[in-house]
């Protein structure tokens, strides 16, 4: 019942107004370098389509080269709409399995060996409501490990290059974007992270998968917030977003009830516009600092409990310290 009330209160995220910032607002991206994790499907693929057809060098992080090749063929054959005749960029595959922390350092090293700038990163890959008990190679709850811990570790490796890029890039153009979800509202009480047992290893009851997915999406928000506190002064914009409710492969683990609601899902391109806005809208600045973006590209409200946790209970600092400690041995 609470969730139904919540969904009613979120109607502008569920039935968003038209996007104000679209492909046609994009500058020529020739010479810029981008990383999109999970760019071989869904929202990430549609984002890569726009970046590529605007001339960007696009690195696609994923665990299947075959899926990347098929995405790249699709992107090259089907230009983004509204772009007119633009120079094409490039698409490159970067192997990374976010459910295995051991793959993160080699991926980061490979990436850093071939690029000398990194303009915008979208930590976009994600998994939603897999069977309860699913774990990463290192034993993290699968959504927590994939959506949060691995991206956090990857960011530790990429942060120095983004900092260096920001020294000479146009102001506010270097950005780190942590993809969250409206499901962050479903995260556990009181402030969205169950700090006593993040992986729900010790709870007697099976955790609700929506709650653990929501917790992972709060994790992304807290990382974006805390990172913004650390890097705004260095010229990096760090923010988080809900891309919108979209028809993608994300629902692969959802049961028949959720499939009944599929009529409420929008084309993945619209989610890509939310991510595009976060990556390029001129009004998002280091001065403004952390913001939370909602579909299809507007500044929106965070969940009240999550906001309170950030502002009054230092949840982002606490999480950051935990993640630094836990990822140290994979550096
Ligand atoms: N769709 C929605 O309605 C919605 C709503 C709110 C937020 N989001 C968020 O938007 C982001 C994009 O999701 P989407 O809707 O585009 O779903 P999607 O089509 O399933 O795309 C997710 C991508 O993440 C990749 N991925 C998953 N686990 C991975 C791993 N261990 N290592 C490397 N890559 C991995 C997937 O690759 P594989 O094919 O190899 O699994 C896939 O390319 C996610 O963070 C999601 O939480 C989506």
CSV table of C-alpha atoms and ligand atoms in Angstrom, one decimal:
chain,number,residue,atom,x,y,z
A,1,UNK,CA,0.0,0.0,0.0
A,2,UNK,CA,2.8,2.4,0.9
A,3,UNK,CA,4.5,1.7,-2.4
A,4,UNK,CA,1.3,2.5,-4.2
A,5,UNK,CA,1.0,5.8,-2.3
A,6,UNK,CA,4.6,6.5,-3.2
A,7,UNK,CA,4.0,5.8,-6.9
A,8,UNK,CA,1.1,8.2,-6.9
A,9,UNK,CA,3.4,10.9,-5.3
A,10,UNK,CA,5.9,10.2,-8.0
A,11,UNK,CA,3.6,10.6,-10.9
A,12,UNK,CA,5.8,13.2,-12.6
A,13,UNK,CA,8.6,10.6,-12.7
A,14,UNK,CA,6.2,8.0,-13.9
A,15,UNK,CA,4.6,10.1,-16.6
A,16,UNK,CA,7.3,12.7,-17.3
A,17,UNK,CA,6.9,15.8,-19.4
A,18,UNK,CA,8.7,15.9,-22.8
A,19,UNK,CA,12.5,16.1,-22.7
A,20,UNK,CA,13.8,19.7,-23.0
A,21,UNK,CA,17.4,18.6,-23.7
A,22,UNK,CA,17.8,16.2,-26.6
A,23,UNK,CA,20.2,15.0,-29.3
A,24,UNK,CA,19.8,18.2,-31.2
A,25,UNK,CA,21.2,20.2,-28.2
A,26,UNK,CA,24.5,18.2,-28.3
A,27,UNK,CA,27.7,19.8,-29.4
A,28,UNK,CA,30.2,18.1,-31.7
A,29,UNK,CA,32.1,15.6,-29.4
A,30,UNK,CA,35.1,15.1,-31.6
A,31,UNK,CA,38.2,14.6,-29.4
A,32,UNK,CA,36.3,13.8,-26.3
A,33,UNK,CA,36.4,10.4,-24.5
A,34,UNK,CA,33.5,8.7,-22.7
A,35,UNK,CA,33.0,5.5,-20.7
A,36,UNK,CA,29.6,3.9,-20.4
A,37,UNK,CA,29.4,0.7,-18.4
A,38,UNK,CA,26.6,-1.6,-19.5
A,39,UNK,CA,26.5,0.2,-22.9
A,40,UNK,CA,25.7,-2.9,-24.9
A,41,UNK,CA,22.0,-2.9,-24.1
A,42,UNK,CA,19.1,-0.8,-22.9
A,43,UNK,CA,19.7,2.8,-21.8
A,44,UNK,CA,23.4,2.5,-22.1
A,45,UNK,CA,23.2,1.4,-25.8
A,46,UNK,CA,20.9,4.4,-26.7
A,47,UNK,CA,23.3,6.8,-24.9
A,48,UNK,CA,26.3,5.3,-26.9
A,49,UNK,CA,24.3,5.7,-30.1
A,50,UNK,CA,24.0,9.5,-29.5
A,51,UNK,CA,27.6,9.9,-28.3
A,52,UNK,CA,29.0,7.9,-31.3
A,53,UNK,CA,26.9,9.8,-33.9
A,54,UNK,CA,28.0,13.1,-32.4
A,55,UNK,CA,31.7,12.2,-32.9
A,56,UNK,CA,32.7,10.9,-29.4
A,57,UNK,CA,35.2,8.2,-28.7
A,58,UNK,CA,33.0,5.8,-26.7
A,59,UNK,CA,34.4,3.0,-24.5
A,60,UNK,CA,31.7,0.5,-23.6
A,61,UNK,CA,32.3,-1.5,-20.5
A,62,UNK,CA,30.8,-4.9,-20.4
A,63,UNK,CA,31.3,-8.7,-19.9
A,64,UNK,CA,30.4,-9.9,-23.4
A,65,UNK,CA,32.3,-8.9,-26.5
A,66,UNK,CA,29.7,-10.6,-28.6
A,67,UNK,CA,26.9,-8.4,-27.1
A,68,UNK,CA,29.1,-5.3,-27.7
A,69,UNK,CA,29.7,-6.2,-31.4
A,70,UNK,CA,26.0,-6.6,-32.0
A,71,UNK,CA,25.3,-3.3,-30.2
A,72,UNK,CA,28.0,-1.6,-32.2
A,73,UNK,CA,26.6,-2.9,-35.5
A,74,UNK,CA,23.2,-1.7,-34.5
A,75,UNK,CA,24.5,1.7,-33.4
A,76,UNK,CA,26.5,2.2,-36.6
A,77,UNK,CA,23.6,1.2,-38.9
A,78,UNK,CA,21.0,3.3,-37.1
A,79,UNK,CA,22.0,6.9,-36.4
A,80,UNK,CA,20.4,8.8,-33.5
A,81,UNK,CA,17.5,10.9,-34.7
A,82,UNK,CA,17.8,14.7,-34.7
A,83,UNK,CA,21.5,14.7,-35.2
A,84,UNK,CA,21.7,15.6,-38.9
A,85,UNK,CA,25.0,15.0,-40.7
A,86,UNK,CA,27.7,14.7,-38.0
A,87,UNK,CA,31.1,13.2,-37.8
A,88,UNK,CA,31.1,9.7,-36.5
A,89,UNK,CA,33.2,8.8,-33.4
A,90,UNK,CA,34.4,5.3,-32.4
A,91,UNK,CA,33.1,2.5,-30.2
A,92,UNK,CA,35.5,0.3,-28.3
A,93,UNK,CA,34.9,-2.7,-26.0
A,94,UNK,CA,36.4,-2.9,-22.5
A,95,UNK,CA,36.0,-6.2,-20.7
A,96,UNK,CA,34.8,-5.8,-17.1
A,97,UNK,CA,32.6,-8.1,-15.1
A,98,UNK,CA,31.2,-6.0,-12.3
A,99,UNK,CA,30.2,-9.1,-10.4
A,100,UNK,CA,33.9,-9.9,-10.0
A,101,UNK,CA,36.1,-7.3,-8.4
A,102,UNK,CA,39.2,-9.1,-9.7
A,103,UNK,CA,38.3,-7.9,-13.3
A,104,UNK,CA,38.1,-4.2,-12.3
A,105,UNK,CA,41.8,-3.4,-12.0
A,106,UNK,CA,42.8,-5.1,-15.3
A,107,UNK,CA,39.9,-3.2,-17.0
A,108,UNK,CA,41.0,0.1,-15.5
A,109,UNK,CA,44.7,-0.5,-16.5
A,110,UNK,CA,43.7,-1.4,-20.0
A,111,UNK,CA,41.6,1.7,-20.3
A,112,UNK,CA,44.2,4.0,-18.8
A,113,UNK,CA,46.8,2.6,-21.2
A,114,UNK,CA,44.9,3.7,-24.2
A,115,UNK,CA,43.3,7.0,-23.3
A,116,UNK,CA,44.8,10.3,-22.2
A,117,UNK,CA,41.6,12.0,-21.2
A,118,UNK,CA,38.2,11.0,-19.8
A,119,UNK,CA,35.4,13.5,-20.1
A,120,UNK,CA,32.3,11.8,-18.9
A,121,UNK,CA,31.7,8.5,-17.2
A,122,UNK,CA,28.3,6.9,-16.7
A,123,UNK,CA,28.3,4.1,-14.2
A,124,UNK,CA,25.2,2.7,-15.9
A,125,UNK,CA,25.5,-1.1,-15.8
A,126,UNK,CA,23.1,-2.7,-13.3
A,127,UNK,CA,21.2,-5.7,-12.3
A,128,UNK,CA,17.7,-5.7,-10.7
A,129,UNK,CA,15.9,-8.2,-8.5
A,130,UNK,CA,17.9,-11.4,-9.3
A,131,UNK,CA,16.8,-14.5,-7.3
A,132,UNK,CA,17.3,-13.8,-3.6
A,133,UNK,CA,20.7,-15.1,-2.5
A,134,UNK,CA,22.5,-14.3,-5.8
A,135,UNK,CA,26.0,-13.2,-5.0
A,136,UNK,CA,29.1,-11.8,-6.7
A,137,UNK,CA,32.3,-13.7,-7.0
A,138,UNK,CA,33.5,-12.1,-3.7
A,139,UNK,CA,30.2,-12.9,-1.9
A,140,UNK,CA,28.5,-9.5,-2.0
A,141,UNK,CA,24.7,-9.5,-2.5
A,142,UNK,CA,24.6,-9.4,-6.4
A,143,UNK,CA,22.9,-6.0,-6.8
A,144,UNK,CA,25.1,-4.3,-4.1
A,145,UNK,CA,28.3,-5.8,-5.5
A,146,UNK,CA,27.5,-5.1,-9.2
A,147,UNK,CA,25.7,-1.7,-9.0
A,148,UNK,CA,27.8,-0.1,-6.2
A,149,UNK,CA,31.0,-1.8,-5.0
A,150,UNK,CA,32.6,-2.5,-8.5
A,151,UNK,CA,31.7,0.9,-9.8
A,152,UNK,CA,33.2,2.5,-6.7
A,153,UNK,CA,36.4,0.5,-7.2
A,154,UNK,CA,36.5,1.5,-10.9
A,155,UNK,CA,36.1,5.1,-10.0
A,156,UNK,CA,39.1,4.9,-7.7
A,157,UNK,CA,41.2,4.1,-10.7
A,158,UNK,CA,39.6,6.6,-13.0
A,159,UNK,CA,39.4,9.6,-10.7
A,160,UNK,CA,43.1,10.8,-11.3
A,161,UNK,CA,42.6,10.9,-15.1
A,162,UNK,CA,39.3,12.7,-14.8
A,163,UNK,CA,40.9,15.2,-12.4
A,164,UNK,CA,43.7,15.7,-14.9
A,165,UNK,CA,41.2,16.1,-17.8
A,166,UNK,CA,39.3,18.7,-15.8
A,167,UNK,CA,42.5,20.9,-15.5
A,168,UNK,CA,42.3,21.8,-19.2
A,169,UNK,CA,38.7,20.9,-20.3
A,170,UNK,CA,36.0,23.6,-20.4
A,171,UNK,CA,34.5,24.3,-17.0
A,172,UNK,CA,31.8,21.8,-15.8
A,173,UNK,CA,32.3,19.5,-18.8
A,174,UNK,CA,34.1,16.7,-16.8
A,175,UNK,CA,31.4,14.6,-15.1
A,176,UNK,CA,30.9,11.3,-13.2
A,177,UNK,CA,27.4,10.0,-13.3
A,178,UNK,CA,26.1,7.3,-11.0
A,179,UNK,CA,22.9,5.7,-12.2
A,180,UNK,CA,20.3,5.3,-9.5
A,181,UNK,CA,16.5,4.6,-9.9
A,182,UNK,CA,13.1,5.6,-8.5
A,183,UNK,CA,13.5,2.3,-6.7
A,184,UNK,CA,15.8,4.1,-4.3
A,185,UNK,CA,12.6,5.1,-2.5
A,186,UNK,CA,12.1,1.4,-1.6
A,187,UNK,CA,15.4,1.2,0.3
A,188,UNK,CA,15.5,0.1,3.9
A,189,UNK,CA,14.7,2.3,6.9
A,190,UNK,CA,15.8,4.5,8.3
A,191,UNK,CA,18.1,6.2,5.8
A,192,UNK,CA,18.4,3.7,2.9
A,193,UNK,CA,21.4,1.6,3.8
A,194,UNK,CA,21.2,-1.3,6.2
A,195,UNK,CA,24.7,-0.5,7.6
A,196,UNK,CA,24.5,-3.3,10.2
A,197,UNK,CA,24.2,-6.0,7.5
A,198,UNK,CA,24.5,-4.5,4.0
A,199,UNK,CA,24.5,-7.9,2.3
A,200,UNK,CA,21.6,-9.3,4.4
A,201,UNK,CA,23.7,-12.3,5.4
A,202,UNK,CA,22.5,-12.3,9.0
A,203,UNK,CA,18.8,-11.5,8.7
A,204,UNK,CA,16.4,-14.4,9.6
A,205,UNK,CA,13.8,-13.3,7.0
A,206,UNK,CA,14.6,-13.4,3.3
A,207,UNK,CA,15.0,-9.8,2.2
A,208,UNK,CA,12.6,-8.2,-0.2
A,209,UNK,CA,14.5,-8.0,-3.5
A,210,UNK,CA,13.0,-4.6,-4.3
A,211,UNK,CA,14.4,-3.3,-1.0
A,212,UNK,CA,17.9,-4.7,-1.7
A,213,UNK,CA,17.7,-3.3,-5.3
A,214,UNK,CA,16.6,0.1,-3.7
A,215,UNK,CA,19.5,-0.1,-1.3
A,216,UNK,CA,22.0,-0.5,-4.1
A,217,UNK,CA,20.5,2.5,-5.8
A,218,UNK,CA,20.8,4.5,-2.6
A,219,UNK,CA,24.4,3.4,-2.6
A,220,UNK,CA,24.8,5.0,-6.1
A,221,UNK,CA,23.3,8.2,-4.8
A,222,UNK,CA,25.5,8.3,-1.7
A,223,UNK,CA,28.6,7.7,-3.9
A,224,UNK,CA,27.6,10.5,-6.2
A,225,UNK,CA,27.0,12.9,-3.3
A,226,UNK,CA,30.2,12.1,-1.4
A,227,UNK,CA,32.3,12.2,-4.6
A,228,UNK,CA,30.9,15.6,-5.4
A,229,UNK,CA,32.1,16.9,-2.0
A,230,UNK,CA,35.6,15.6,-2.8
A,231,UNK,CA,36.0,16.6,-6.4
A,232,UNK,CA,33.8,19.7,-7.1
A,233,UNK,CA,36.9,21.9,-6.2
A,234,UNK,CA,38.9,19.9,-8.8
A,235,UNK,CA,36.4,20.8,-11.5
A,236,UNK,CA,34.5,17.4,-11.7
A,237,UNK,CA,30.7,17.4,-11.6
A,238,UNK,CA,29.4,14.3,-9.8
A,239,UNK,CA,25.7,13.5,-9.8
A,240,UNK,CA,23.0,10.8,-9.8
A,241,UNK,CA,19.8,10.1,-11.6
A,242,UNK,CA,16.7,8.1,-12.2
A,243,UNK,CA,16.7,7.4,-16.0
A,244,UNK,CA,12.9,6.7,-16.0
A,245,UNK,CA,10.8,3.5,-16.3
A,246,UNK,CA,12.1,1.9,-19.5
A,247,UNK,CA,11.5,-1.2,-21.5
A,248,UNK,CA,15.0,-2.8,-21.4
A,249,UNK,CA,16.6,-6.1,-20.4
A,250,UNK,CA,16.6,-5.0,-16.8
A,251,UNK,CA,13.2,-6.6,-16.2
A,252,UNK,CA,14.7,-10.0,-17.1
A,253,UNK,CA,14.3,-11.3,-13.5
A,254,UNK,CA,10.9,-9.7,-13.0
A,255,UNK,CA,7.9,-12.0,-12.6
A,256,UNK,CA,4.6,-11.9,-14.4
A,257,UNK,CA,3.1,-9.2,-12.1
A,258,UNK,CA,5.7,-6.7,-13.1
A,259,UNK,CA,5.3,-7.7,-16.8
A,260,UNK,CA,1.6,-6.7,-16.4
A,261,UNK,CA,2.9,-3.2,-15.8
A,262,UNK,CA,5.0,-3.2,-18.9
A,263,UNK,CA,2.6,-0.8,-20.6
A,264,UNK,CA,4.0,1.9,-18.2
A,265,UNK,CA,7.5,1.5,-19.6
A,266,UNK,CA,9.0,3.9,-22.1
A,267,UNK,CA,11.5,3.4,-25.0
A,268,UNK,CA,15.1,3.2,-23.8
A,269,UNK,CA,16.0,6.3,-25.8
A,270,UNK,CA,14.1,8.5,-23.4
A,271,UNK,CA,16.2,7.1,-20.5
A,272,UNK,CA,19.3,7.9,-22.6
A,273,UNK,CA,18.1,11.5,-22.8
A,274,UNK,CA,18.0,11.6,-19.0
A,275,UNK,CA,21.6,10.4,-18.9
A,276,UNK,CA,22.5,12.8,-21.8
A,277,UNK,CA,21.1,15.7,-19.8
A,278,UNK,CA,23.2,14.7,-16.7
A,279,UNK,CA,26.3,14.4,-18.9
A,280,UNK,CA,26.0,17.7,-20.8
A,281,UNK,CA,23.3,20.2,-19.6
A,282,UNK,CA,25.1,23.5,-19.1
A,283,UNK,CA,23.1,24.4,-15.9
A,284,UNK,CA,24.7,21.4,-14.0
A,285,UNK,CA,27.9,22.8,-12.6
A,286,UNK,CA,30.5,22.2,-9.9
A,287,UNK,CA,29.1,25.2,-8.1
A,288,UNK,CA,25.7,23.7,-7.9
A,289,UNK,CA,27.3,20.5,-6.8
A,290,UNK,CA,25.5,17.2,-6.3
A,291,UNK,CA,22.0,17.1,-7.8
A,292,UNK,CA,19.6,14.2,-8.5
A,293,UNK,CA,18.1,14.1,-12.1
A,294,UNK,CA,14.7,12.7,-13.0
A,295,UNK,CA,13.2,11.8,-16.3
A,296,UNK,CA,13.7,13.0,-19.0
A,297,UNK,CA,16.3,15.5,-17.8
A,298,UNK,CA,15.2,17.8,-14.8
A,299,UNK,CA,16.5,18.3,-11.3
A,300,UNK,CA,14.3,16.4,-9.0
A,301,UNK,CA,13.8,15.4,-5.3
A,302,UNK,CA,15.6,12.6,-3.5
A,303,UNK,CA,13.7,10.4,-1.2
A,304,UNK,CA,13.2,12.3,2.1
A,305,UNK,CA,14.8,9.6,4.3
A,306,UNK,CA,17.8,9.4,2.0
A,307,UNK,CA,18.2,13.2,2.0
A,308,UNK,CA,17.9,13.3,5.8
A,309,UNK,CA,20.5,10.5,6.1
A,310,UNK,CA,22.9,12.5,3.9
A,311,UNK,CA,22.4,15.9,5.6
A,312,UNK,CA,22.1,14.9,9.2
A,313,UNK,CA,23.6,11.5,9.7
A,314,UNK,CA,26.6,11.5,7.3
A,315,UNK,CA,25.5,8.4,5.5
A,316,UNK,CA,27.6,9.1,2.4
A,317,UNK,CA,30.8,9.5,4.5
A,318,UNK,CA,30.1,6.4,6.4
A,319,UNK,CA,29.5,4.4,3.2
A,320,UNK,CA,32.5,5.9,1.5
A,321,UNK,CA,34.8,4.8,4.4
A,322,UNK,CA,33.4,1.2,4.2
A,323,UNK,CA,33.8,1.0,0.5
A,324,UNK,CA,37.4,2.4,0.6
A,325,UNK,CA,38.3,-0.3,3.2
A,326,UNK,CA,36.6,-3.1,1.4
A,327,UNK,CA,38.0,-2.3,-2.1
A,328,UNK,CA,41.6,-1.6,-0.8
A,329,UNK,CA,42.8,-5.1,-1.6
A,330,UNK,CA,41.6,-4.9,-5.2
A,331,UNK,CA,43.7,-1.7,-5.9
B,1,LIG,N1,15.0,0.1,-17.1
B,1,LIG,C1,14.5,0.9,-16.2
B,1,LIG,O1,13.2,1.0,-16.1
B,1,LIG,C2,15.4,1.5,-15.2
B,1,LIG,C3,14.8,2.3,-14.2
B,1,LIG,C4,15.6,2.9,-13.2
B,1,LIG,C5,17.0,2.7,-13.3
B,1,LIG,N2,17.5,1.9,-14.2
B,1,LIG,C6,19.0,1.8,-14.2
B,1,LIG,O2,19.5,2.1,-15.5
B,1,LIG,C7,20.7,1.3,-15.7
B,1,LIG,C8,20.7,0.7,-17.1
B,1,LIG,O3,19.7,-0.4,-17.1
B,1,LIG,P1,18.9,-0.8,-18.3
B,1,LIG,O4,17.5,-0.5,-18.0
B,1,LIG,O5,19.5,-0.3,-19.6
B,1,LIG,O6,19.0,-2.4,-18.3
B,1,LIG,P2,19.8,-3.4,-19.2
B,1,LIG,O7,19.3,-3.3,-20.6
B,1,LIG,O8,19.6,-4.7,-18.5
B,1,LIG,O9,21.3,-2.9,-19.2
B,1,LIG,C9,22.1,-3.2,-18.1
B,1,LIG,C10,23.5,-3.4,-18.6
B,1,LIG,O10,24.3,-3.7,-17.4
B,1,LIG,C11,25.1,-4.8,-17.8
B,1,LIG,N3,25.6,-5.6,-16.6
B,1,LIG,C12,24.8,-6.2,-15.7
B,1,LIG,N4,25.6,-6.9,-14.9
B,1,LIG,C13,26.9,-6.7,-15.3
B,1,LIG,C14,28.1,-7.2,-14.9
B,1,LIG,N5,28.2,-8.1,-13.8
B,1,LIG,N6,29.2,-6.8,-15.5
B,1,LIG,C15,29.2,-5.9,-16.5
B,1,LIG,N7,28.0,-5.4,-17.0
B,1,LIG,C16,26.9,-5.9,-16.4
B,1,LIG,C17,24.3,-5.6,-18.7
B,1,LIG,O11,25.1,-6.5,-19.4
B,1,LIG,P3,24.7,-8.1,-19.5
B,1,LIG,O12,23.8,-8.2,-20.7
B,1,LIG,O13,26.0,-8.8,-19.7
B,1,LIG,O14,24.0,-8.5,-18.2
B,1,LIG,C18,23.6,-4.6,-19.5
B,1,LIG,O15,24.5,-4.2,-20.6
B,1,LIG,C19,20.8,0.4,-14.5
B,1,LIG,O16,21.7,0.9,-13.6
B,1,LIG,C20,19.4,0.3,-13.9
B,1,LIG,O17,19.4,0.0,-12.6
B,1,LIG,C21,16.7,1.4,-15.2
